[in-house]
């Protein structure tokens, strides 16, 4: 949206008094989460105002930040509801891109139809047996279309008309293309996968009659990474960080590691880092002051220190504990890494992405609601005006971001935020270096069944940073 920070403040003021009836479809909780996240953007703008490059109107940016911080919740509701009418259109434009019928390969539809026969009608994140079906279908797709351009075109075709295909097929297409990109990386890489755990004592176990929301995420993420990197020169390790979990998520993870005999997975405890006064989490006095951020920073720093840059390029990826973002999609992020681009972030909202969740009236799986499209668009608009140096980033909160360890060595020790906003801070700090930030559209399927950081944030804090990362 081509408006300045100053103009956006004026528009916000107009929308508060705009005579349009309230027609928001989102719940009060959802609106509150977007409100809190927008306020976190504003707080971050103040913290890092010294990083705003020359040529930008710093005073106008801070005026926008100040306006947001002083917004009452009721005023935010009016802005969220009325701004699209003032701007004559939905802020977030349609992310689907058309694919000319004339360019369609006649072999696509028969191949899709055949593969779809063996795929489930719907993705169930608690059903680990589905993963094998996805791996097999993605491998078959790679064999049928061994040329990168052919697989890219097929993926563009089906993601441009997602309503015609099973969600499982949309996911399989992404996984196949991700593996294709990994196969094309000649220089051996080492990938460190880092995730934080808080109240993951149920989700870490398999689904059962007494654990209906189990996702068995340690074993399944390992299988996803092993499938992705099989027959490649690349290696990986996984670091699980206990964020001070009262339900002993770290202990349960360690039991799984020992049972499975994993040699490339280890558990860290944020509390140990605090006791040792680790420089990367300076200022933390207890785990209660961390809401995911401290654990991710600590885990990434340990990964950077363990693997030297001289051996082979090292990419550190942080993700979420749940299975919403299949980690075997990181090929999209690795493909975009080079000397000029040392940060690649996944997106659920940009063209080519697929975002799904059980958001229907009866829990039916569907894409973004119009309410969420509006909120995501508003959030992205605010972010772009508060942090113009980062470029256009629609999805700041997706739990899949890949950093070259060289970049992390430059920025990790500069971090100040240990809460949910940590990834916003990393984007801002990365933009202060010479690196470009690449966007990688992915398939994402929301995991709502089991409470996690977002649902349990109130156990640690009641401030604005308890907002959802969605």
Short mmCIF file of C-alpha atoms in Angstrom, two decimals:
data_model
loop_
_atom_site.label_atom_id
_atom_site.label_comp_id
_atom_site.label_asym_id
_atom_site.label_seq_id
_atom_site.Cartn_x
_atom_site.Cartn_y
_atom_site.Cartn_z
CA UNK A 1 0.00 0.00 0.00
CA UNK A 2 1.68 3.22 -1.19
CA UNK A 3 1.16 5.49 1.82
CA UNK A 4 3.75 7.01 4.12
CA UNK A 5 3.92 6.50 7.88
CA UNK A 6 2.52 10.00 8.38
CA UNK A 7 -0.33 9.39 5.94
CA UNK A 8 -1.13 6.12 7.70
CA UNK A 9 -1.60 7.94 11.00
CA UNK A 10 -4.04 10.28 9.28
CA UNK A 11 -5.91 7.33 7.78
CA UNK A 12 -6.09 5.62 11.17
CA UNK A 13 -7.62 8.72 12.71
CA UNK A 14 -10.20 8.88 9.93
CA UNK A 15 -11.15 5.23 10.30
CA UNK A 16 -11.84 5.57 14.01
CA UNK A 17 -14.68 7.95 13.14
CA UNK A 18 -15.74 6.34 9.88
CA UNK A 19 -19.53 5.66 9.84
CA UNK A 20 -19.36 2.00 8.94
CA UNK A 21 -21.14 -0.70 11.00
CA UNK A 22 -18.95 -3.21 12.79
CA UNK A 23 -18.88 -6.36 10.66
CA UNK A 24 -15.73 -8.08 11.91
CA UNK A 25 -16.07 -11.86 11.88
CA UNK A 26 -13.13 -12.63 14.14
CA UNK A 27 -13.44 -13.51 17.81
CA UNK A 28 -12.53 -11.01 20.50
CA UNK A 29 -9.51 -13.18 21.30
CA UNK A 30 -8.29 -13.12 17.69
CA UNK A 31 -8.71 -9.36 17.40
CA UNK A 32 -6.91 -8.95 20.72
CA UNK A 33 -3.97 -11.01 19.47
CA UNK A 34 -3.61 -8.89 16.34
CA UNK A 35 -3.88 -5.76 18.49
CA UNK A 36 -1.12 -6.96 20.80
CA UNK A 37 1.18 -7.96 17.95
CA UNK A 38 0.73 -4.58 16.27
CA UNK A 39 1.68 -2.91 19.56
CA UNK A 40 4.78 -5.10 19.71
CA UNK A 41 5.80 -3.76 16.30
CA UNK A 42 5.48 -0.24 17.66
CA UNK A 43 7.53 -1.03 20.76
CA UNK A 44 10.25 -2.56 18.60
CA UNK A 45 10.35 0.56 16.42
CA UNK A 46 11.20 2.62 19.49
CA UNK A 47 13.83 0.15 20.71
CA UNK A 48 15.61 0.15 17.35
CA UNK A 49 14.98 3.66 16.10
CA UNK A 50 18.75 4.12 15.78
CA UNK A 51 18.78 1.43 13.06
CA UNK A 52 16.45 3.33 10.73
CA UNK A 53 18.67 4.14 7.73
CA UNK A 54 19.29 7.63 6.45
CA UNK A 55 16.72 8.81 3.96
CA UNK A 56 13.71 7.63 5.95
CA UNK A 57 11.46 10.01 7.90
CA UNK A 58 12.33 8.92 11.45
CA UNK A 59 9.97 11.38 13.11
CA UNK A 60 7.00 10.15 11.09
CA UNK A 61 7.86 6.52 11.85
CA UNK A 62 8.02 7.25 15.57
CA UNK A 63 4.79 9.25 15.32
CA UNK A 64 3.11 6.14 13.89
CA UNK A 65 4.62 3.98 16.64
CA UNK A 66 3.43 6.41 19.31
CA UNK A 67 -0.07 6.51 17.83
CA UNK A 68 -0.30 2.70 17.88
CA UNK A 69 0.95 2.45 21.45
CA UNK A 70 -1.74 4.88 22.57
CA UNK A 71 -4.55 3.14 20.67
CA UNK A 72 -7.32 1.74 22.79
CA UNK A 73 -8.52 -1.75 21.89
CA UNK A 74 -11.91 -0.40 20.80
CA UNK A 75 -10.18 2.05 18.46
CA UNK A 76 -8.10 -0.74 16.95
CA UNK A 77 -11.31 -2.65 16.26
CA UNK A 78 -12.68 0.31 14.33
CA UNK A 79 -9.46 0.68 12.35
CA UNK A 80 -9.37 -3.01 11.49
CA UNK A 81 -12.97 -2.95 10.35
CA UNK A 82 -13.06 0.37 8.50
CA UNK A 83 -9.65 0.82 6.88
CA UNK A 84 -10.43 -1.43 3.88
CA UNK A 85 -13.47 0.73 3.11
CA UNK A 86 -11.44 3.94 3.31
CA UNK A 87 -8.77 2.46 1.05
CA UNK A 88 -11.44 1.05 -1.29
CA UNK A 89 -10.39 -2.58 -1.18
CA UNK A 90 -8.98 -5.33 0.95
CA UNK A 91 -5.51 -4.39 2.17
CA UNK A 92 -4.12 -7.82 1.50
CA UNK A 93 -4.55 -8.46 -2.19
CA UNK A 94 -5.37 -11.89 -3.58
CA UNK A 95 -2.19 -13.94 -3.20
CA UNK A 96 -3.11 -16.51 -5.84
CA UNK A 97 -1.60 -16.00 -9.25
CA UNK A 98 -3.26 -17.24 -12.40
CA UNK A 99 -1.55 -19.80 -14.60
CA UNK A 100 -2.39 -19.65 -18.32
CA UNK A 101 -4.33 -22.70 -19.47
CA UNK A 102 -2.30 -22.71 -22.67
CA UNK A 103 0.89 -23.43 -20.70
CA UNK A 104 -0.50 -26.48 -18.93
CA UNK A 105 1.41 -29.71 -19.47
CA UNK A 106 -1.15 -32.41 -20.40
CA UNK A 107 0.70 -34.91 -18.21
CA UNK A 108 0.04 -32.98 -15.01
CA UNK A 109 -3.58 -33.84 -14.34
CA UNK A 110 -3.21 -37.62 -14.87
CA UNK A 111 -0.17 -37.64 -12.57
CA UNK A 112 -1.98 -35.61 -9.91
CA UNK A 113 -5.05 -37.84 -10.14
CA UNK A 114 -2.99 -41.01 -9.75
CA UNK A 115 -1.00 -39.72 -6.77
CA UNK A 116 -4.09 -38.29 -5.10
CA UNK A 117 -5.75 -41.70 -4.99
CA UNK A 118 -3.34 -42.79 -2.26
CA UNK A 119 -3.47 -39.55 -0.31
CA UNK A 120 -5.85 -38.86 2.60
CA UNK A 121 -8.86 -36.65 2.00
CA UNK A 122 -7.62 -34.36 4.75
CA UNK A 123 -4.37 -33.81 6.60
CA UNK A 124 -4.44 -34.86 10.24
CA UNK A 125 -1.48 -33.49 12.16
CA UNK A 126 -1.78 -36.14 14.85
CA UNK A 127 -1.54 -39.01 12.35
CA UNK A 128 2.11 -39.81 11.81
CA UNK A 129 1.28 -42.60 9.37
CA UNK A 130 0.29 -39.96 6.81
CA UNK A 131 3.91 -38.81 6.60
CA UNK A 132 4.94 -42.01 4.83
CA UNK A 133 2.22 -41.47 2.22
CA UNK A 134 3.46 -37.91 1.65
CA UNK A 135 7.08 -39.04 1.30
CA UNK A 136 6.13 -41.73 -1.21
CA UNK A 137 3.96 -39.40 -3.28
CA UNK A 138 6.60 -36.64 -3.28
CA UNK A 139 9.26 -39.14 -4.36
CA UNK A 140 6.99 -40.37 -7.16
CA UNK A 141 6.39 -36.78 -8.24
CA UNK A 142 10.15 -36.16 -8.37
CA UNK A 143 10.61 -39.26 -10.52
CA UNK A 144 7.81 -38.26 -12.91
CA UNK A 145 9.10 -34.69 -13.29
CA UNK A 146 12.89 -34.77 -12.87
CA UNK A 147 13.40 -31.33 -14.39
CA UNK A 148 13.25 -28.40 -11.96
CA UNK A 149 11.30 -26.16 -14.31
CA UNK A 150 8.63 -28.82 -14.85
CA UNK A 151 8.14 -29.34 -11.12
CA UNK A 152 8.09 -25.58 -10.51
CA UNK A 153 5.44 -25.08 -13.17
CA UNK A 154 3.31 -27.90 -11.80
CA UNK A 155 3.50 -26.40 -8.30
CA UNK A 156 2.50 -22.98 -9.64
CA UNK A 157 -0.40 -24.59 -11.46
CA UNK A 158 -1.94 -26.36 -8.47
CA UNK A 159 -1.27 -23.57 -5.96
CA UNK A 160 -3.00 -21.13 -8.30
CA UNK A 161 -6.21 -23.18 -8.00
CA UNK A 162 -5.96 -24.90 -4.58
CA UNK A 163 -9.69 -25.50 -4.29
CA UNK A 164 -9.44 -28.19 -7.01
CA UNK A 165 -6.99 -30.44 -5.17
CA UNK A 166 -6.60 -32.25 -1.89
CA UNK A 167 -4.59 -30.36 0.70
CA UNK A 168 -2.35 -33.41 0.88
CA UNK A 169 -1.54 -33.00 -2.81
CA UNK A 170 -0.72 -29.33 -2.30
CA UNK A 171 1.66 -30.35 0.50
CA UNK A 172 3.24 -33.14 -1.54
CA UNK A 173 3.97 -30.72 -4.37
CA UNK A 174 5.82 -28.41 -1.97
CA UNK A 175 7.77 -31.27 -0.40
CA UNK A 176 8.85 -32.61 -3.79
CA UNK A 177 10.04 -29.20 -4.95
CA UNK A 178 11.82 -28.64 -1.64
CA UNK A 179 13.76 -31.89 -2.08
CA UNK A 180 14.53 -30.94 -5.68
CA UNK A 181 16.13 -27.71 -4.47
CA UNK A 182 18.19 -29.58 -1.87
CA UNK A 183 19.48 -31.99 -4.53
CA UNK A 184 20.70 -29.03 -6.59
CA UNK A 185 22.88 -27.59 -3.82
CA UNK A 186 26.33 -28.91 -4.71
CA UNK A 187 28.27 -27.47 -1.80
CA UNK A 188 27.75 -29.64 1.31
CA UNK A 189 25.81 -27.83 4.04
CA UNK A 190 25.22 -28.50 7.68
CA UNK A 191 21.76 -27.55 8.94
CA UNK A 192 20.95 -27.03 12.61
CA UNK A 193 17.24 -27.20 13.43
CA UNK A 194 16.33 -25.37 16.65
CA UNK A 195 12.98 -25.40 18.43
CA UNK A 196 11.72 -24.37 21.86
CA UNK A 197 9.42 -26.36 24.12
CA UNK A 198 6.93 -25.20 26.72
CA UNK A 199 4.08 -27.46 27.86
CA UNK A 200 4.75 -29.83 24.98
CA UNK A 201 4.45 -32.90 27.25
CA UNK A 202 1.41 -34.15 25.32
CA UNK A 203 2.25 -33.11 21.79
CA UNK A 204 5.70 -34.68 22.04
CA UNK A 205 4.10 -38.13 22.47
CA UNK A 206 2.22 -40.10 19.79
CA UNK A 207 -1.55 -39.86 19.58
CA UNK A 208 -3.41 -42.40 21.71
CA UNK A 209 -6.75 -42.83 23.44
CA UNK A 210 -5.46 -40.97 26.48
CA UNK A 211 -3.42 -38.48 24.42
CA UNK A 212 -5.68 -37.39 21.54
CA UNK A 213 -3.57 -34.37 20.60
CA UNK A 214 -0.21 -36.11 20.42
CA UNK A 215 1.89 -35.27 17.36
CA UNK A 216 5.08 -37.23 18.16
CA UNK A 217 6.96 -34.24 16.79
CA UNK A 218 10.53 -35.28 17.64
CA UNK A 219 10.41 -38.56 15.72
CA UNK A 220 8.42 -37.07 12.85
CA UNK A 221 10.67 -34.04 12.37
CA UNK A 222 13.63 -36.40 12.33
CA UNK A 223 11.98 -38.51 9.62
CA UNK A 224 11.13 -35.41 7.59
CA UNK A 225 14.74 -34.21 7.71
CA UNK A 226 16.13 -37.66 6.93
CA UNK A 227 13.84 -37.95 3.89
CA UNK A 228 14.76 -34.46 2.71
CA UNK A 229 18.53 -34.91 2.96
CA UNK A 230 18.74 -38.57 1.89
CA UNK A 231 21.20 -39.11 -0.99
CA UNK A 232 22.57 -35.59 -0.55
CA UNK A 233 25.96 -34.41 0.79
CA UNK A 234 24.25 -32.41 3.53
CA UNK A 235 24.03 -33.16 7.24
CA UNK A 236 21.86 -31.92 10.09
CA UNK A 237 21.35 -31.87 13.82
CA UNK A 238 18.37 -30.89 15.95
CA UNK A 239 18.42 -28.88 19.18
CA UNK A 240 15.40 -28.93 21.50
CA UNK A 241 15.36 -26.19 24.13
CA UNK A 242 13.25 -26.45 27.28
CA UNK A 243 11.91 -22.94 27.99
CA UNK A 244 11.38 -23.68 31.68
CA UNK A 245 8.51 -26.09 31.05
CA UNK A 246 6.72 -27.07 34.29
CA UNK A 247 5.65 -30.36 32.67
CA UNK A 248 9.23 -31.52 31.95
CA UNK A 249 9.11 -31.35 28.16
CA UNK A 250 12.91 -31.50 28.11
CA UNK A 251 13.02 -34.70 30.14
CA UNK A 252 10.44 -36.35 27.90
CA UNK A 253 12.40 -35.31 24.82
CA UNK A 254 15.57 -36.79 26.29
CA UNK A 255 13.78 -40.09 26.90
CA UNK A 256 12.74 -40.24 23.23
CA UNK A 257 16.28 -39.45 22.08
CA UNK A 258 17.74 -42.23 24.20
CA UNK A 259 15.07 -44.73 23.16
CA UNK A 260 15.57 -44.03 19.44
CA UNK A 261 19.36 -43.79 19.71
CA UNK A 262 19.53 -40.40 17.96
CA UNK A 263 23.12 -39.17 17.79
CA UNK A 264 22.37 -35.81 16.20
CA UNK A 265 19.65 -34.58 18.57
CA UNK A 266 20.20 -33.00 21.96
CA UNK A 267 18.19 -31.20 24.62
CA UNK A 268 19.21 -27.89 26.17
CA UNK A 269 17.66 -26.20 29.16
CA UNK A 270 17.29 -22.44 29.15
CA UNK A 271 17.71 -22.47 32.91
CA UNK A 272 21.24 -23.85 32.47
CA UNK A 273 22.09 -20.98 30.14
CA UNK A 274 20.76 -18.45 32.64
CA UNK A 275 22.79 -19.99 35.46
CA UNK A 276 25.93 -19.88 33.31
CA UNK A 277 25.10 -16.28 32.36
CA UNK A 278 25.29 -17.01 28.64
CA UNK A 279 26.00 -13.79 26.76
CA UNK A 280 23.30 -14.41 24.17
CA UNK A 281 20.53 -14.24 26.81
CA UNK A 282 22.03 -11.49 28.93
CA UNK A 283 19.47 -9.86 31.18
CA UNK A 284 17.41 -13.01 31.74
CA UNK A 285 17.15 -13.79 35.44
CA UNK A 286 14.74 -16.71 35.20
CA UNK A 287 12.93 -18.77 32.59
CA UNK A 288 9.69 -17.02 33.56
CA UNK A 289 11.01 -13.95 31.73
CA UNK A 290 11.34 -15.86 28.47
CA UNK A 291 8.45 -16.56 26.17
CA UNK A 292 10.12 -18.68 23.51
CA UNK A 293 12.60 -15.99 22.43
CA UNK A 294 15.23 -16.71 25.05
CA UNK A 295 15.20 -20.42 24.26
CA UNK A 296 15.49 -19.96 20.50
CA UNK A 297 18.34 -17.46 20.90
CA UNK A 298 20.15 -19.77 23.31
CA UNK A 299 19.69 -22.79 21.04
CA UNK A 300 20.83 -20.94 17.92
CA UNK A 301 23.90 -19.58 19.70
CA UNK A 302 24.88 -23.04 20.91
CA UNK A 303 24.50 -24.30 17.34
CA UNK A 304 26.70 -21.50 16.00
CA UNK A 305 29.40 -22.18 18.58
CA UNK A 306 29.41 -25.95 18.01
CA UNK A 307 29.81 -25.96 14.23
CA UNK A 308 32.72 -24.01 12.80
CA UNK A 309 32.35 -22.05 9.58
CA UNK A 310 35.59 -23.46 8.19
CA UNK A 311 34.28 -26.99 7.74
CA UNK A 312 31.26 -26.33 5.50
CA UNK A 313 28.53 -23.68 5.28
CA UNK A 314 26.27 -23.78 8.31
CA UNK A 315 22.59 -22.82 8.19
CA UNK A 316 20.61 -22.48 11.42
CA UNK A 317 16.85 -22.87 11.12
CA UNK A 318 14.39 -22.21 13.90
CA UNK A 319 10.94 -23.73 13.81
CA UNK A 320 8.01 -24.49 16.09
CA UNK A 321 7.50 -27.68 18.07
CA UNK A 322 4.19 -28.56 16.42
CA UNK A 323 3.79 -30.13 13.00
CA UNK A 324 2.13 -27.11 11.37
CA UNK A 325 5.21 -26.36 9.29
CA UNK A 326 6.76 -29.52 7.82
CA UNK A 327 10.51 -29.08 8.22
CA UNK A 328 11.16 -30.90 4.96
CA UNK A 329 10.03 -27.69 3.26
CA UNK A 330 13.29 -25.97 4.27
CA UNK A 331 14.64 -26.69 0.80
CA UNK A 332 12.80 -23.53 -0.27
CA UNK A 333 14.81 -21.54 2.28
CA UNK A 334 18.15 -23.21 1.57
CA UNK A 335 17.70 -22.57 -2.16
CA UNK A 336 17.57 -18.83 -1.55
CA UNK A 337 20.73 -18.64 0.56
CA UNK A 338 23.87 -17.11 -0.95
CA UNK A 339 26.55 -14.57 -0.05
CA UNK A 340 24.12 -11.66 -0.49
CA UNK A 341 21.10 -13.39 1.08
CA UNK A 342 21.89 -14.84 4.49
CA UNK A 343 18.32 -14.94 5.80
CA UNK A 344 15.36 -16.69 4.20
CA UNK A 345 11.95 -16.77 5.86
CA UNK A 346 8.94 -18.91 5.11
CA UNK A 347 5.62 -17.27 4.32
CA UNK A 348 2.06 -18.49 4.67
CA UNK A 349 0.54 -15.49 2.91
CA UNK A 350 2.59 -14.58 -0.17
CA UNK A 351 1.83 -15.71 -3.71
CA UNK A 352 2.53 -19.41 -4.07
CA UNK A 353 1.84 -20.23 -0.42
CA UNK A 354 -0.95 -22.37 1.02
CA UNK A 355 -2.36 -21.59 4.47
CA UNK A 356 -4.85 -24.03 5.97
CA UNK A 357 -6.52 -24.60 9.32
CA UNK A 358 -9.64 -25.96 11.05
CA UNK A 359 -11.28 -22.55 11.03
CA UNK A 360 -14.69 -23.50 9.62
CA UNK A 361 -17.88 -23.32 11.68
CA UNK A 362 -17.68 -27.01 12.54
CA UNK A 363 -13.92 -27.28 12.46
CA UNK A 364 -13.73 -27.79 8.70
CA UNK A 365 -10.31 -27.18 7.19
CA UNK A 366 -10.21 -24.07 5.03
CA UNK A 367 -7.97 -21.22 3.93
CA UNK A 368 -7.74 -17.80 5.51
CA UNK A 369 -11.03 -16.18 6.42
CA UNK A 370 -11.74 -12.70 5.12
CA UNK A 371 -11.22 -11.46 8.68
CA UNK A 372 -7.73 -12.97 8.82
CA UNK A 373 -6.87 -11.69 5.35
CA UNK A 374 -7.79 -8.23 6.54
CA UNK A 375 -5.84 -8.53 9.78
CA UNK A 376 -2.76 -10.00 8.12
CA UNK A 377 -2.85 -7.23 5.55
CA UNK A 378 -3.20 -4.54 8.20
CA UNK A 379 -0.37 -6.05 10.23
CA UNK A 380 1.90 -6.24 7.20
CA UNK A 381 1.09 -2.65 6.26
CA UNK A 382 1.99 -1.40 9.73
CA UNK A 383 5.21 -3.44 9.79
CA UNK A 384 6.34 -2.10 6.41
CA UNK A 385 5.88 1.50 7.58
CA UNK A 386 7.57 1.02 10.95
CA UNK A 387 10.49 -0.94 9.46
CA UNK A 388 10.86 0.18 5.83
CA UNK A 389 14.46 -1.06 5.79
CA UNK A 390 13.31 -4.70 5.93
CA UNK A 391 11.51 -4.58 2.60
CA UNK A 392 8.01 -5.96 2.05
CA UNK A 393 7.43 -8.78 4.54
CA UNK A 394 3.86 -10.05 4.70
CA UNK A 395 4.43 -12.83 7.23
CA UNK A 396 6.76 -11.86 10.07
CA UNK A 397 5.63 -14.67 12.38
CA UNK A 398 5.88 -17.91 10.43
CA UNK A 399 7.85 -20.44 12.46
CA UNK A 400 10.43 -21.32 9.83
CA UNK A 401 13.40 -19.00 9.33
CA UNK A 402 16.87 -19.93 8.05
CA UNK A 403 20.00 -17.96 8.95
CA UNK A 404 23.53 -18.33 7.69
CA UNK A 405 25.62 -18.77 10.84
CA UNK A 406 27.83 -15.87 9.67
CA UNK A 407 24.82 -13.58 10.02
CA UNK A 408 23.94 -14.97 13.45
CA UNK A 409 27.46 -14.25 14.65
CA UNK A 410 26.85 -10.62 13.72
CA UNK A 411 23.42 -10.15 15.29
CA UNK A 412 22.63 -12.69 18.02
CA UNK A 413 24.67 -11.04 20.77
CA UNK A 414 22.89 -7.74 20.00
CA UNK A 415 19.44 -9.11 20.83
CA UNK A 416 17.46 -7.63 23.70
CA UNK A 417 14.03 -9.21 23.32
CA UNK A 418 13.46 -12.65 24.90
CA UNK A 419 9.74 -12.90 24.26
CA UNK A 420 7.46 -13.73 21.31
CA UNK A 421 8.69 -10.67 19.43
CA UNK A 422 12.20 -12.09 19.15
CA UNK A 423 11.81 -12.94 15.48
CA UNK A 424 10.74 -9.39 14.65
CA UNK A 425 13.92 -8.21 16.35
CA UNK A 426 16.00 -10.67 14.32
CA UNK A 427 14.48 -9.32 11.09
CA UNK A 428 15.31 -5.75 12.10
CA UNK A 429 18.85 -6.63 13.15
CA UNK A 430 19.42 -8.62 9.97
CA UNK A 431 18.23 -5.68 7.87
CA UNK A 432 20.84 -3.49 9.61
CA UNK A 433 23.57 -5.60 7.98
CA UNK A 434 24.20 -5.87 4.27
CA UNK A 435 22.17 -9.05 3.83
CA UNK A 436 19.04 -9.34 1.76
CA UNK A 437 15.99 -11.11 3.23
CA UNK A 438 14.37 -13.68 0.95
CA UNK A 439 10.75 -14.85 1.14
CA UNK A 440 9.84 -18.51 0.56
CA UNK A 441 6.13 -19.43 0.15
CA UNK A 442 5.28 -22.77 1.80
CA UNK A 443 2.39 -25.05 2.72
CA UNK A 444 1.27 -24.49 6.34
CA UNK A 445 -1.47 -26.30 8.27
CA UNK A 446 -2.48 -24.87 11.63
CA UNK A 447 -2.11 -26.98 14.76
CA UNK A 448 -4.83 -25.86 17.16
CA UNK A 449 -5.56 -28.97 19.16
CA UNK A 450 -2.92 -28.76 21.88
CA UNK A 451 -2.01 -25.69 23.87
CA UNK A 452 1.55 -24.44 23.49
CA UNK A 453 3.53 -21.24 23.96
CA UNK A 454 0.65 -19.12 22.72
CA UNK A 455 -2.02 -20.74 24.83
CA UNK A 456 0.16 -20.90 27.93
CA UNK A 457 1.69 -17.45 27.73
CA UNK A 458 -0.60 -16.28 30.51
CA UNK A 459 1.21 -18.65 32.86
CA UNK A 460 4.29 -16.48 32.50
CA UNK A 461 2.91 -13.03 31.78
CA UNK A 462 -0.18 -10.94 31.21
CA UNK A 463 1.45 -8.21 29.13
CA UNK A 464 1.05 -7.49 25.46
CA UNK A 465 3.67 -10.01 24.47
CA UNK A 466 1.38 -12.91 25.25
CA UNK A 467 -0.09 -12.53 21.79
CA UNK A 468 -0.28 -15.27 19.23
CA UNK A 469 2.36 -15.62 16.59
CA UNK A 470 -0.15 -16.35 13.88
#
